[in-house]
XYZ file of C-alpha atoms in Angstrom:
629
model
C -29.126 -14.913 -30.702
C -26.890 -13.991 -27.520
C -28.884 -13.597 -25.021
C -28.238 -10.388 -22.329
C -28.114 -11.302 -19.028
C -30.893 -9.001 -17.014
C -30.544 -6.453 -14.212
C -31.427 -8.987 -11.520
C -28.934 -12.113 -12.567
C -25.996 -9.056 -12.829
C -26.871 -7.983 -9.197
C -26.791 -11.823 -8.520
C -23.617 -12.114 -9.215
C -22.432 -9.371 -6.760
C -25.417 -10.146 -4.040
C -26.709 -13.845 -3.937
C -30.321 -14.372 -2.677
C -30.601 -16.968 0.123
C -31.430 -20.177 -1.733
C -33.221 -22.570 0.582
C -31.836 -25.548 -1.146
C -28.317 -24.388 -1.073
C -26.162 -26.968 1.197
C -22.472 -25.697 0.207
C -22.984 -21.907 1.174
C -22.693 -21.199 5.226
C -25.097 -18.665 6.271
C -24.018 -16.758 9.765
C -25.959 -15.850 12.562
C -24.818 -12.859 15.046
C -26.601 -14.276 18.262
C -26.950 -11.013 20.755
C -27.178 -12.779 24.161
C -27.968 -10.052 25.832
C -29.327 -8.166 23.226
C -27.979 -4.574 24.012
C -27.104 -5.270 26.937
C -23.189 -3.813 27.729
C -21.326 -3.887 30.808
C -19.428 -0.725 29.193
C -20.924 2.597 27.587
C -18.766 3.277 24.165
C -19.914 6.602 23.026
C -20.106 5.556 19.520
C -22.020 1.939 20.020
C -24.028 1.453 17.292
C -26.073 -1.607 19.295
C -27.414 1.045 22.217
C -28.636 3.103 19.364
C -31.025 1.025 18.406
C -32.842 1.916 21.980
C -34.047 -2.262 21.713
C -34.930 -3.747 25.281
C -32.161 -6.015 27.132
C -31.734 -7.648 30.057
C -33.369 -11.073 28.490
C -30.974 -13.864 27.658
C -30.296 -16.413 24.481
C -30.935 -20.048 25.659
C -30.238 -23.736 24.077
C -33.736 -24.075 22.820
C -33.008 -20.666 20.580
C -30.168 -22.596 19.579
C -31.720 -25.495 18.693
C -34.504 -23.986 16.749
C -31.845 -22.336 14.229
C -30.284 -25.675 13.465
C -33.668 -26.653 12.946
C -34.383 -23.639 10.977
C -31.104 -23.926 8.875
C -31.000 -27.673 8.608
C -28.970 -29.001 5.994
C -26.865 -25.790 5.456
C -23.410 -25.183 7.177
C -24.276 -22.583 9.763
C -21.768 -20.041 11.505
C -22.211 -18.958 14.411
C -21.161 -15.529 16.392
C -21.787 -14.691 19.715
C -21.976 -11.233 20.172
C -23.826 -8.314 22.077
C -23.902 -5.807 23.822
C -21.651 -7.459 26.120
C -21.936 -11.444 25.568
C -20.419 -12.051 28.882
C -22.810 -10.787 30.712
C -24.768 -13.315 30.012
C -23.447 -15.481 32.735
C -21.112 -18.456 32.636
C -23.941 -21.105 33.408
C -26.067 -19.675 31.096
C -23.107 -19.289 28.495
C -22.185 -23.302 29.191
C -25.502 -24.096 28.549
C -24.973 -22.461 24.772
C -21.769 -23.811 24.095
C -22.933 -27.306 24.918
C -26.097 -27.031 22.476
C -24.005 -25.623 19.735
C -21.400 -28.485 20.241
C -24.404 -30.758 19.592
C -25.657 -29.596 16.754
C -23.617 -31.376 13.582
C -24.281 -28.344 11.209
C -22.422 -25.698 13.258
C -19.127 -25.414 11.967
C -17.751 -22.488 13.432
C -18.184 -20.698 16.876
C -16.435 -17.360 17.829
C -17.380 -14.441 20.601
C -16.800 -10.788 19.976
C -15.743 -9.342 23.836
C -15.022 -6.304 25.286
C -12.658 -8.459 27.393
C -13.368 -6.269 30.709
C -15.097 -9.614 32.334
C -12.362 -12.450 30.455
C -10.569 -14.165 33.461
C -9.233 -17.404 33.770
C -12.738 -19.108 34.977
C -13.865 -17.952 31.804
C -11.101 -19.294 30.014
C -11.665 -22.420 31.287
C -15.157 -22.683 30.750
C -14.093 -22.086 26.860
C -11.643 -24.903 27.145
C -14.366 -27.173 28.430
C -17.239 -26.477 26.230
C -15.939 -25.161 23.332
C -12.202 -25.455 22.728
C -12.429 -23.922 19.255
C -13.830 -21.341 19.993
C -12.779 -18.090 18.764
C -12.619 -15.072 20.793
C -12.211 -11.482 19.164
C -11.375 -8.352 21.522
C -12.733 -5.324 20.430
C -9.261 -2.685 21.233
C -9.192 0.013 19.001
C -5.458 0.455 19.560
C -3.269 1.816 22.224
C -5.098 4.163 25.224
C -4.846 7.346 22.510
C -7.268 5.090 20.023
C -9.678 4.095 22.897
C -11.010 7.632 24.378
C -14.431 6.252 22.593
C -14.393 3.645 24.689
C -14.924 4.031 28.413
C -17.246 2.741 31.434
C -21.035 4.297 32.551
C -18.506 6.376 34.680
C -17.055 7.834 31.546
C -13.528 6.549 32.744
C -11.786 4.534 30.189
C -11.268 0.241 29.804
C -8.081 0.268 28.311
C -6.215 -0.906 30.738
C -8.442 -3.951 31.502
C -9.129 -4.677 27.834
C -5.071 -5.119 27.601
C -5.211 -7.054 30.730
C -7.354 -9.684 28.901
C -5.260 -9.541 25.748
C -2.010 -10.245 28.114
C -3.804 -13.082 29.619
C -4.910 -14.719 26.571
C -1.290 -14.500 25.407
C -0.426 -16.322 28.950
C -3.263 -19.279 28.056
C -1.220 -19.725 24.611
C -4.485 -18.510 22.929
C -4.396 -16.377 19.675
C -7.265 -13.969 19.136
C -8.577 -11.141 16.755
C -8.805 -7.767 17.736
C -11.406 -5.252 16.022
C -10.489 -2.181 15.900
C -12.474 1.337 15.141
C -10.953 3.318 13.082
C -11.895 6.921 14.566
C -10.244 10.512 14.522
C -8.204 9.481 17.358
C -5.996 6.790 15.323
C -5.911 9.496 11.968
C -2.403 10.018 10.904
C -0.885 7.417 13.811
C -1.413 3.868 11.486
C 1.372 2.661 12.012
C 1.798 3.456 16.079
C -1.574 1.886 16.516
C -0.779 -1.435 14.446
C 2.622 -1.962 16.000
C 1.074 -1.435 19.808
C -1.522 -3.961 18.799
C 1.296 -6.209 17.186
C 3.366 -6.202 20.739
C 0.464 -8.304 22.230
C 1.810 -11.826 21.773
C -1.988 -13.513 21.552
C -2.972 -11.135 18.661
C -3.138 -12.653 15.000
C -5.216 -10.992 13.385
C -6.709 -7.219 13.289
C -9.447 -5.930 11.305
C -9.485 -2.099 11.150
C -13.483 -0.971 10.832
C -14.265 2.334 10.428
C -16.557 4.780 12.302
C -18.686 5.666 9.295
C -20.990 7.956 11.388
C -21.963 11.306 9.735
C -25.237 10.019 9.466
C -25.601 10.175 13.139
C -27.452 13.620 15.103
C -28.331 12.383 18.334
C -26.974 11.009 21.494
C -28.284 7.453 22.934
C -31.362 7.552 25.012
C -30.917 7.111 28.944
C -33.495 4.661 30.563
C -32.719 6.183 33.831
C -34.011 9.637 35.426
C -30.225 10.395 35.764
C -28.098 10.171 32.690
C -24.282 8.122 33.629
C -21.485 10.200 32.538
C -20.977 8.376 29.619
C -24.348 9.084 28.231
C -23.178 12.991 29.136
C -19.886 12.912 27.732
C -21.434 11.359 24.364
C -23.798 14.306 24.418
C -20.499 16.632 24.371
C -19.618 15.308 21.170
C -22.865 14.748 19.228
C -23.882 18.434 17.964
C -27.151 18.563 15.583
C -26.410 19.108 11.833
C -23.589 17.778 12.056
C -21.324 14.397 12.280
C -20.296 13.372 15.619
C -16.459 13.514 16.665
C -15.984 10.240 16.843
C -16.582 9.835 13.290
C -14.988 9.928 10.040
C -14.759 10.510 6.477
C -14.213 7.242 4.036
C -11.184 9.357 2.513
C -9.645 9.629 5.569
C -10.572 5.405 5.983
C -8.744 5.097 2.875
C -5.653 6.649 3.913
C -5.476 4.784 7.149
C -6.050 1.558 5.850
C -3.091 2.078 2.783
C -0.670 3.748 5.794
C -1.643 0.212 7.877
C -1.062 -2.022 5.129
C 2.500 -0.550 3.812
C 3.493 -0.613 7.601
C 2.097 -4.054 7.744
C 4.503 -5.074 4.832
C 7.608 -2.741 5.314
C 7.319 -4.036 9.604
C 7.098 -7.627 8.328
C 4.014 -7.702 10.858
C 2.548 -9.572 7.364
C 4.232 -12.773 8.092
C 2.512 -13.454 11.841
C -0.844 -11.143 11.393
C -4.083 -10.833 9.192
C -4.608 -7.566 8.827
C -8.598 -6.332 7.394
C -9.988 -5.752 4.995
C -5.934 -5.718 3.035
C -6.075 -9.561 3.259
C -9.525 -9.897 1.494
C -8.715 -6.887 -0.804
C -5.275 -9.067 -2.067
C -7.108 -11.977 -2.432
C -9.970 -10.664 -4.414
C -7.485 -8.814 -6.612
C -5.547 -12.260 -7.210
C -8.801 -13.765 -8.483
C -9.244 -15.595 -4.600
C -12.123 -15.896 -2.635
C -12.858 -14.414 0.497
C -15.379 -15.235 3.664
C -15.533 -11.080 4.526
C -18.859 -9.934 2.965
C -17.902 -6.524 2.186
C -15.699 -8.363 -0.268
C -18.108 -10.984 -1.210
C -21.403 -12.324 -3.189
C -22.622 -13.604 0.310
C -24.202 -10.147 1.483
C -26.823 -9.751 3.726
C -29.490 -12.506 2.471
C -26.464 -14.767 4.448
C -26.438 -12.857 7.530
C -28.581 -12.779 10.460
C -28.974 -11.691 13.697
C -30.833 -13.332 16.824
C -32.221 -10.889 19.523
C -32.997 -12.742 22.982
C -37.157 -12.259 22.869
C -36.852 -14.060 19.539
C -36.701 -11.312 17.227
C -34.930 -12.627 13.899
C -33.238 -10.449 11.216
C -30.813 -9.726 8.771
C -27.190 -8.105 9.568
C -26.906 -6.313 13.063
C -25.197 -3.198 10.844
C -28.445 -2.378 9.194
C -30.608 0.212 10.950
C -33.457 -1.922 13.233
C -36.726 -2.236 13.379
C -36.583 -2.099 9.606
C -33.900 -5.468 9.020
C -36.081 -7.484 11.190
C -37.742 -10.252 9.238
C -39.358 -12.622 11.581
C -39.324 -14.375 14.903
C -37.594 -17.338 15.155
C -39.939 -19.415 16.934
C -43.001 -18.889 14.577
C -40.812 -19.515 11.157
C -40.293 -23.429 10.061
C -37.846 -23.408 6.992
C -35.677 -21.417 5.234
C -38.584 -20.898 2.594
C -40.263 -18.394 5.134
C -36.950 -16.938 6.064
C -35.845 -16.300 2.098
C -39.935 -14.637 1.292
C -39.438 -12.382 3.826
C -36.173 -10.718 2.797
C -37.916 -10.719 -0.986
C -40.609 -8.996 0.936
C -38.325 -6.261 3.249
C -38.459 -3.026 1.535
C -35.065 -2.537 3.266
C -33.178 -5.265 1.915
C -34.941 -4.238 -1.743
C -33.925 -0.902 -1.401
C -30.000 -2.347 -0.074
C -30.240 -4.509 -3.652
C -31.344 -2.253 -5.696
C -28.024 -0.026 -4.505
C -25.831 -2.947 -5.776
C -27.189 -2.312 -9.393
C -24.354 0.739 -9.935
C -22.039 -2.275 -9.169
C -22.951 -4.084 -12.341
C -21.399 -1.683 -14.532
C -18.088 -0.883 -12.553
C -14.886 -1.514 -13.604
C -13.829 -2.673 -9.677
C -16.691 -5.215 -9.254
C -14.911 -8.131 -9.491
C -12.026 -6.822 -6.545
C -14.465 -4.864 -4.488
C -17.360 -6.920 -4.545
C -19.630 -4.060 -3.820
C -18.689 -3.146 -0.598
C -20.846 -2.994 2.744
C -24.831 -2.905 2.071
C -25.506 -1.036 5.141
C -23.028 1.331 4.959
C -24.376 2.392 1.212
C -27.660 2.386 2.188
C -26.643 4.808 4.826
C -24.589 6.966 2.687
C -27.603 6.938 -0.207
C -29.936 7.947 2.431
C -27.640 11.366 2.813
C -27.116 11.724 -1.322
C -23.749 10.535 -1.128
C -23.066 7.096 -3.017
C -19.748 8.574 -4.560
C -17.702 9.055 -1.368
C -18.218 5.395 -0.109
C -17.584 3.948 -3.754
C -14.066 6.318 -4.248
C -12.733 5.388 -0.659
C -13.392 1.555 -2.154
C -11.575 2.673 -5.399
C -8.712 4.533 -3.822
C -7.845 1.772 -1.327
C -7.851 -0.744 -3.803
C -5.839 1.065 -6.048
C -2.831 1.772 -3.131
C -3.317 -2.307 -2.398
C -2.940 -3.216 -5.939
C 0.368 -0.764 -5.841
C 1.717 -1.976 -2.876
C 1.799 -5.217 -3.797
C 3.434 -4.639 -6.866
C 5.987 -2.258 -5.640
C 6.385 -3.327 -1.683
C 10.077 -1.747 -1.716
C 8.683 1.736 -2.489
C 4.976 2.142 -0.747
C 4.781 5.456 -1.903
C 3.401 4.067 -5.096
C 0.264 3.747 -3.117
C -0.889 7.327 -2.875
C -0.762 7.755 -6.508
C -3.758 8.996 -7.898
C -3.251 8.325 -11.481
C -2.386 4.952 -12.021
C -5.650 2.633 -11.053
C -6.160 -0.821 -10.853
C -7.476 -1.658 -14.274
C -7.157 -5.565 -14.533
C -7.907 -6.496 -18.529
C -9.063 -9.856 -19.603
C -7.445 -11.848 -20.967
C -4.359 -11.172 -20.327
C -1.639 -13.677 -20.342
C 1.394 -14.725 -22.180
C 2.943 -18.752 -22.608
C 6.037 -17.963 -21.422
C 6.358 -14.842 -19.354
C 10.646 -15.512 -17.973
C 11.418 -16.844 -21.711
C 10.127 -14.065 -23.056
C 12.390 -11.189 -20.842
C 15.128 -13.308 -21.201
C 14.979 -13.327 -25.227
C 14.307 -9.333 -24.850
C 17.877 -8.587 -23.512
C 19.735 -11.410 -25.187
C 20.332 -10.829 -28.773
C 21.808 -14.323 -29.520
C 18.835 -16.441 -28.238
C 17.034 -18.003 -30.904
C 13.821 -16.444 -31.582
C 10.866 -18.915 -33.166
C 9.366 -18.167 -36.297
C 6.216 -15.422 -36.333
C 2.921 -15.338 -37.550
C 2.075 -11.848 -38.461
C -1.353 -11.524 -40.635
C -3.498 -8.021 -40.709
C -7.103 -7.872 -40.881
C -8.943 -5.496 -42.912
C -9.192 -3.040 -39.668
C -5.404 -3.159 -39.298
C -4.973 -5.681 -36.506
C -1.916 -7.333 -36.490
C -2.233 -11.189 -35.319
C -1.532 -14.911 -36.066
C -5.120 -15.038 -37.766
C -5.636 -11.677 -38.811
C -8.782 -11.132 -37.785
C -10.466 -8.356 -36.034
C -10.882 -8.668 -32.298
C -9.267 -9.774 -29.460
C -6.545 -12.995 -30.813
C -3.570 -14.946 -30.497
C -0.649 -12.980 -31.330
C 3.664 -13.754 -31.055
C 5.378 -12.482 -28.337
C 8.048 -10.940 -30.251
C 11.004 -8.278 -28.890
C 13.069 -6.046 -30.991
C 15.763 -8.464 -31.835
C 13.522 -10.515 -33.973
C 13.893 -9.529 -37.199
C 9.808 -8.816 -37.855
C 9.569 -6.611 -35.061
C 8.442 -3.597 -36.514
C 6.242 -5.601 -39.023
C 4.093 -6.667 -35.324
C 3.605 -3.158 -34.073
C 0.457 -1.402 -35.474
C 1.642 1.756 -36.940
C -0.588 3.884 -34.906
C 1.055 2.705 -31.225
C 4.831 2.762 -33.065
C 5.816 5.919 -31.864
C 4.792 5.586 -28.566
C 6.848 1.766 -28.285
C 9.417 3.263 -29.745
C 9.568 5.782 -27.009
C 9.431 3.714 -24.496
C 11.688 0.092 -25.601
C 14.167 2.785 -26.976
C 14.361 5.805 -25.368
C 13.058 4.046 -21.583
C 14.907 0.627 -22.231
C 11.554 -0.765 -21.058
C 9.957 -4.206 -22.365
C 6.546 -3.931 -24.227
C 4.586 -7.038 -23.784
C 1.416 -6.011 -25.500
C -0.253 -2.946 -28.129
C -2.666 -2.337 -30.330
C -3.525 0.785 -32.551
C -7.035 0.857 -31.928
C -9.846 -0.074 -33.819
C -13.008 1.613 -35.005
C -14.808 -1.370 -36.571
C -17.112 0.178 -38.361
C -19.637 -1.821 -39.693
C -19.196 -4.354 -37.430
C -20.758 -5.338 -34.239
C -17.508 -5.385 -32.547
C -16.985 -2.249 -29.966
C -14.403 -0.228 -30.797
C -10.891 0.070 -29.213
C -8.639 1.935 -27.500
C -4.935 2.815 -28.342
C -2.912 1.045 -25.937
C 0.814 0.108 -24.590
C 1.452 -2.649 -21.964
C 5.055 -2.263 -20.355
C 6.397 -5.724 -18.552
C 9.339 -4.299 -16.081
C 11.875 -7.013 -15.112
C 11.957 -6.255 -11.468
C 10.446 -4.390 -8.802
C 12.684 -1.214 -8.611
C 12.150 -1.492 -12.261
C 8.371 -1.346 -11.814
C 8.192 1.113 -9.317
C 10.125 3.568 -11.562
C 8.334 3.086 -14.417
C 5.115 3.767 -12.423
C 6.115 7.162 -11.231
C 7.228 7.976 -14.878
C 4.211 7.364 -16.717
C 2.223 9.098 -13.625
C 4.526 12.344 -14.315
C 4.283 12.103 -18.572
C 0.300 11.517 -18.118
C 0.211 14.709 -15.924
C 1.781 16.478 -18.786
C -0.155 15.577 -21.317
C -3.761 15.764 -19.849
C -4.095 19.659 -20.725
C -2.457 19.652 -23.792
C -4.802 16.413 -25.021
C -7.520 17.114 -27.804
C -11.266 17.191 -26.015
C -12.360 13.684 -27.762
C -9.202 11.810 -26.241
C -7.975 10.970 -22.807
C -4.441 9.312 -21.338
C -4.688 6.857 -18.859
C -2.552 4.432 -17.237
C -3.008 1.442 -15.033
C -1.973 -1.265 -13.427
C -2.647 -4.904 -14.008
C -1.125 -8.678 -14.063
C 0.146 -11.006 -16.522
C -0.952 -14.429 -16.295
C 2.182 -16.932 -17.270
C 0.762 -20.025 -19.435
C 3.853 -21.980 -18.405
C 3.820 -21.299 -15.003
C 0.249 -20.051 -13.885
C 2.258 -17.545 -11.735
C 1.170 -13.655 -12.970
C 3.464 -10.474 -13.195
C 2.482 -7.137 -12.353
C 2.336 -4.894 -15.110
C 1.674 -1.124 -16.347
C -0.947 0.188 -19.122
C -0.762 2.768 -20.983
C -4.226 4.061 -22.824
C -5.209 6.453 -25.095
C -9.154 6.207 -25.321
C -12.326 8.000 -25.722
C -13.157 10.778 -23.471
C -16.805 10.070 -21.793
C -19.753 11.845 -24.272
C -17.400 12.388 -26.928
C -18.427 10.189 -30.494
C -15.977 7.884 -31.352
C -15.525 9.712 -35.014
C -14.014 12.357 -33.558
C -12.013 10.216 -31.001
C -10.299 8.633 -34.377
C -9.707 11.940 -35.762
C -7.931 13.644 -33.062
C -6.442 10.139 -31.771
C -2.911 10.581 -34.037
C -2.571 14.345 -32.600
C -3.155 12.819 -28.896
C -0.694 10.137 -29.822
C 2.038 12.939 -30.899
C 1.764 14.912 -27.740
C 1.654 11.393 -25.483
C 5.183 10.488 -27.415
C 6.449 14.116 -26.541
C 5.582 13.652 -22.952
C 7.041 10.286 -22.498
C 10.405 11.192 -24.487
C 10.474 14.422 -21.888
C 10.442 12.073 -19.039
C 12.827 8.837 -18.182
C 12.208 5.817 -14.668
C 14.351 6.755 -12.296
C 14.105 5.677 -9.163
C 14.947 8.608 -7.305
C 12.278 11.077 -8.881
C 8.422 10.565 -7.695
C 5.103 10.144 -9.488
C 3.739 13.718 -10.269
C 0.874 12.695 -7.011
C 3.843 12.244 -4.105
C 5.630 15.298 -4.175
C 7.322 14.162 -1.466
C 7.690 11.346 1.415
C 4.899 10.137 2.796
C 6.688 8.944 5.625
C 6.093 4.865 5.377
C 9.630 3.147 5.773
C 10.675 1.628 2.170
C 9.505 -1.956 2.294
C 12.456 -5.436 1.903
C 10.029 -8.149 2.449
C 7.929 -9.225 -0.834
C 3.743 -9.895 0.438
C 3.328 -13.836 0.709
């Protein structure tokens, strides 16, 4: 009997659970020196707002006891605050020199304002740690940093660019994390190039200021509030977001507008630019060490306060992520039965289960626990999951079609990968296609009793010939119910089909039934791009005219070559079930659908100087000449 995997082992796959005999798996640890403790007053800190005590500092012993703690497992390790600075440079060589001792540390890094970076500092790196990565928190040029200014409410900029400059004169690279906030909406591509022009930046992750949530200013401990604390007060208004925050459409927007920029500027070839890098790699079928993009969530992450206080990521709301103190827990064991026990961790879980079902799962890998337990907390899961949809849909366009980015505001055509979905020999096959005196190898067409067409005919998803229309049993492989639409689009669009099927009801069988469906294979990129916009327009058409049981969709996907292992990009074009309609009437009305699809695709034609029917005009990002490594 096949056996269904349960709710908890699909959530697994999405959100591992700390296993304490797991030795392959790094687990990081966010160490807060100073615990809140900042030398500078950002208005939208999300540290300060936790109101915890600082002034204490992180020690080697701490240090020590977490190698204890994780022994056996590779352990990262991030030094972070408040301000980690500020914890002193004989106190911070003291750190560095325990972390270099301990054999299961395999990666250091410090997240800095940069206010206090000066060449003593710099040296004391090169000493201790040399390795050691340093990140700059910059959210652009002095426009993009108004959020982030001194207890006299004047603003670090400048000094924060001093320390990038000097880093560049060391011949040190660093990473610069940037919050995404109204005052860098609609300037993407300013803010990435000013970043760009500092010659120790390689890498920038954009992060965005998902704050709505947020009603009151930080707490003063003083009888006097600094100007900072009274300028944040300006800008936090109850029942309502703060202006420093923003929407996760808007997010989306940015981060496509950065990442065409990133492409068409050919800033790609010398900078990592978040989360685009992860979101490529996930949608090539890579891995990636980002946890938003990941299985290794927040059982993996953990954060170290100074008076010992031990708990899971710093972006989840405190007291309620703390799990333990680190001095009075011995193994891993405690550590992994006290997440199982945290109702908030639960409760972040649980939120993954939506996940299980999604047809972006395996490319978004469910996104940021924290911030969906934040946006579930103000009944509203469905903005936070459609930013994560949209900006994986303009990625997966963008790469396809780097020449014309425009591709990557269109709302229609969605990243809808389908497995499997390869071919033996994806450059014989085009090549055959516009050659009609290659020779062509013999085909094995057999049809089931449901009408699929295949080398076994069987029902279900098998081996079948590529064939092209030059073969002589061409129309003898196309499934009478997709003809007229391939015929529409190999004769009328000179377009190559690599794929179609007729759909299936199988009834009476336990097989699920089908929809009708097209696959297109362009030959090149301007090809593609064209293509893209026409089926956008033709679907656009059609959607009012379409019976109620039946929906058009397209989408975009890759071809996996047999020969080569290289993939393609690719276009779909569906005609399925419309959601709470039965699939009887589906099958009736499915032939009308297909009648009004073929007079909507005839009515159109790819050109490349017409738009999809979601651009109606420029959206300013310079056409792209450089393909994405």
């Amino acid at each position: 009997m096949k056996r269904t995997a349960s709710r908890e082992e699909k959530i697994e796959d999405i959100y591992q659970s700390l296993a304490p005999g797991d030795t392959q798996n790094a687990v990081s640890v966010i160490m807060k020196l100073r615990g809140e403790t900042c030398d500078i007053d950002c208005l939208y800190c999300y540290e300060k707002r936790k109101e915890a005590p600082g002034g204490a500092r992180i020690g080697p012993t701490q240090v020590r006891d977490l190698a204890t703690l994780f022994r056996g497992r590779p352990l990262v390790v991030e030094l972070h605050g408040g301000e980690p600075l500020t914890v002193g440079k004989e106190q911070m060589a003291d750190i560095l020199a325990e972390l270099a001792r301990q054999p299961s540390v395999i990666r250091v890094s410090l997240q800095t304002n940069g206010v206090l970076l000066d060449h003593a500092w710099l040296d004391l790196f090169d000493t201790y740690c040399p390795g050691i990565r340093i990140g700059i928190s910059m959210d652009g040029d002095a426009r993009g940093n108004a959020w982030r200014v001194g207890y006299d409410g004047k603003p670090v900029y400048p000094r924060v660019a001093a320390a990038l400059r000097l880093l560049a004169e060391r011949g040190r690279k660093t990473g610069v994390i940037a919050a995404v906030t109204p005052a860098v909406l609609g300037r993407a591509e300013a803010v990435l190039d000013h970043i760009a022009g500092f010659g120790s930046v390689d890498s920038v992750s954009f992060v965005p200021c998902f704050d709505a949530a947020v009603r009151q200013s930080t707490t003063s401990t003083g009888r006097r509030a600094p100007a900072s604390r009274l300028l944040q007060q300006v800008n936090v208004t109850d029942g309502q977001a703060p202006n420093w925050a923003i929407h996760p459409g808007e997010y989306a927007d940015f981060v496509l507008s950065a990442t065409a920029h990133w492409i068409s500027a050919g800033h790609f070839s010398r900078l990592k630019l978040e989360p685009a890098v992860s979101a490529i790699r996930r949608l090539k079928g890579l891995d990636t060490g980002f946890c938003h993009f990941s299985d290794l969530k927040c059982d993996h992450v953990f954060t170290l306060y100074p008076d010992g206080r031990f708990g899971s990521c710093d972006e989840l709301p405190w007291p309620q992520a703390r799990l333990t103190l680190l001095y009075e827990t011995a193994d891993q064991q405690s550590v992994a039965e006290a997440q199982r026990s945290s109702p908030l961790l639960g409760q972040g879980k649980s939120l993954m289960e939506r996940c299980t079902t999604c047809d972006y799962r395996a490319t978004c890998g469910g996104g940021c626990v924290a911030t969906r337990w934040r946006y579930d907390l103000a009944g509203d899961q469905n903005s936070y999951c459609d930013y994560r949809m949209r900006m994986i849909d303009g990625i997966a366009a963008l790469l396809a079609q780097p020449a014309t980015p425009e591709g990557a505001w269109c709302r229609t055509l969605r990243w809808r990968p389908r497995q499997p979905n390869s071919m033996a020999d994806v450059e014989g096959f085009l090549a055959r296609w516009d050659d009609p005196k290659a020779p062509r190898p013999a085909a094995r067409l057999h049809t089931s009793e449901y009408g699929n067409i295949n080398t076994v005919g069987l029902p279900g998803v098998h081996e079948a010939d590529d064939l092209d229309p030059w073969h002589p049993l061409w129309s003898q492989a196309i499934e009478p119910g997709i003809r007229p639409l391939v015929s529409v689009c190999t004769q009328q669009w000179g377009c190559v089909t690599y794929d179609s099927c007729e759909g299936h009801a199988y009834v009476g069988t336990d097989l699920a039934p089908t929809a009708r469906r097209m696959g297109l294979l362009p030959r090149n990129g301007t090809e593609y791009s064209s293509i893209a916009a026409a089926l956008c327009r033709a679907v656009h058409a059609v959607t009012p005219l379409l019976p109620p049981a039946v929906e058009a969709v397209s989408g975009r996907s890759d071809l996996t070559c047999g020969t080569s292992g290289g993939t393609t990009p690719v276009l779909d074009l569906y005609l399925r079930r419309a959601a709470e309609q039965p699939n009887e009437r589906f099958f009736a009305e499915l032939d009308t659908a297909t009648a009004l699809l073929g007079d909507a695709l005839a009515a159109e034609c790819p050109d490349p100087n017409k738009m999809c029917a979601c651009v109606p005009s420029a959206t300013g990002s310079t056409p792209a000449t450089v393909a994405v490594p």
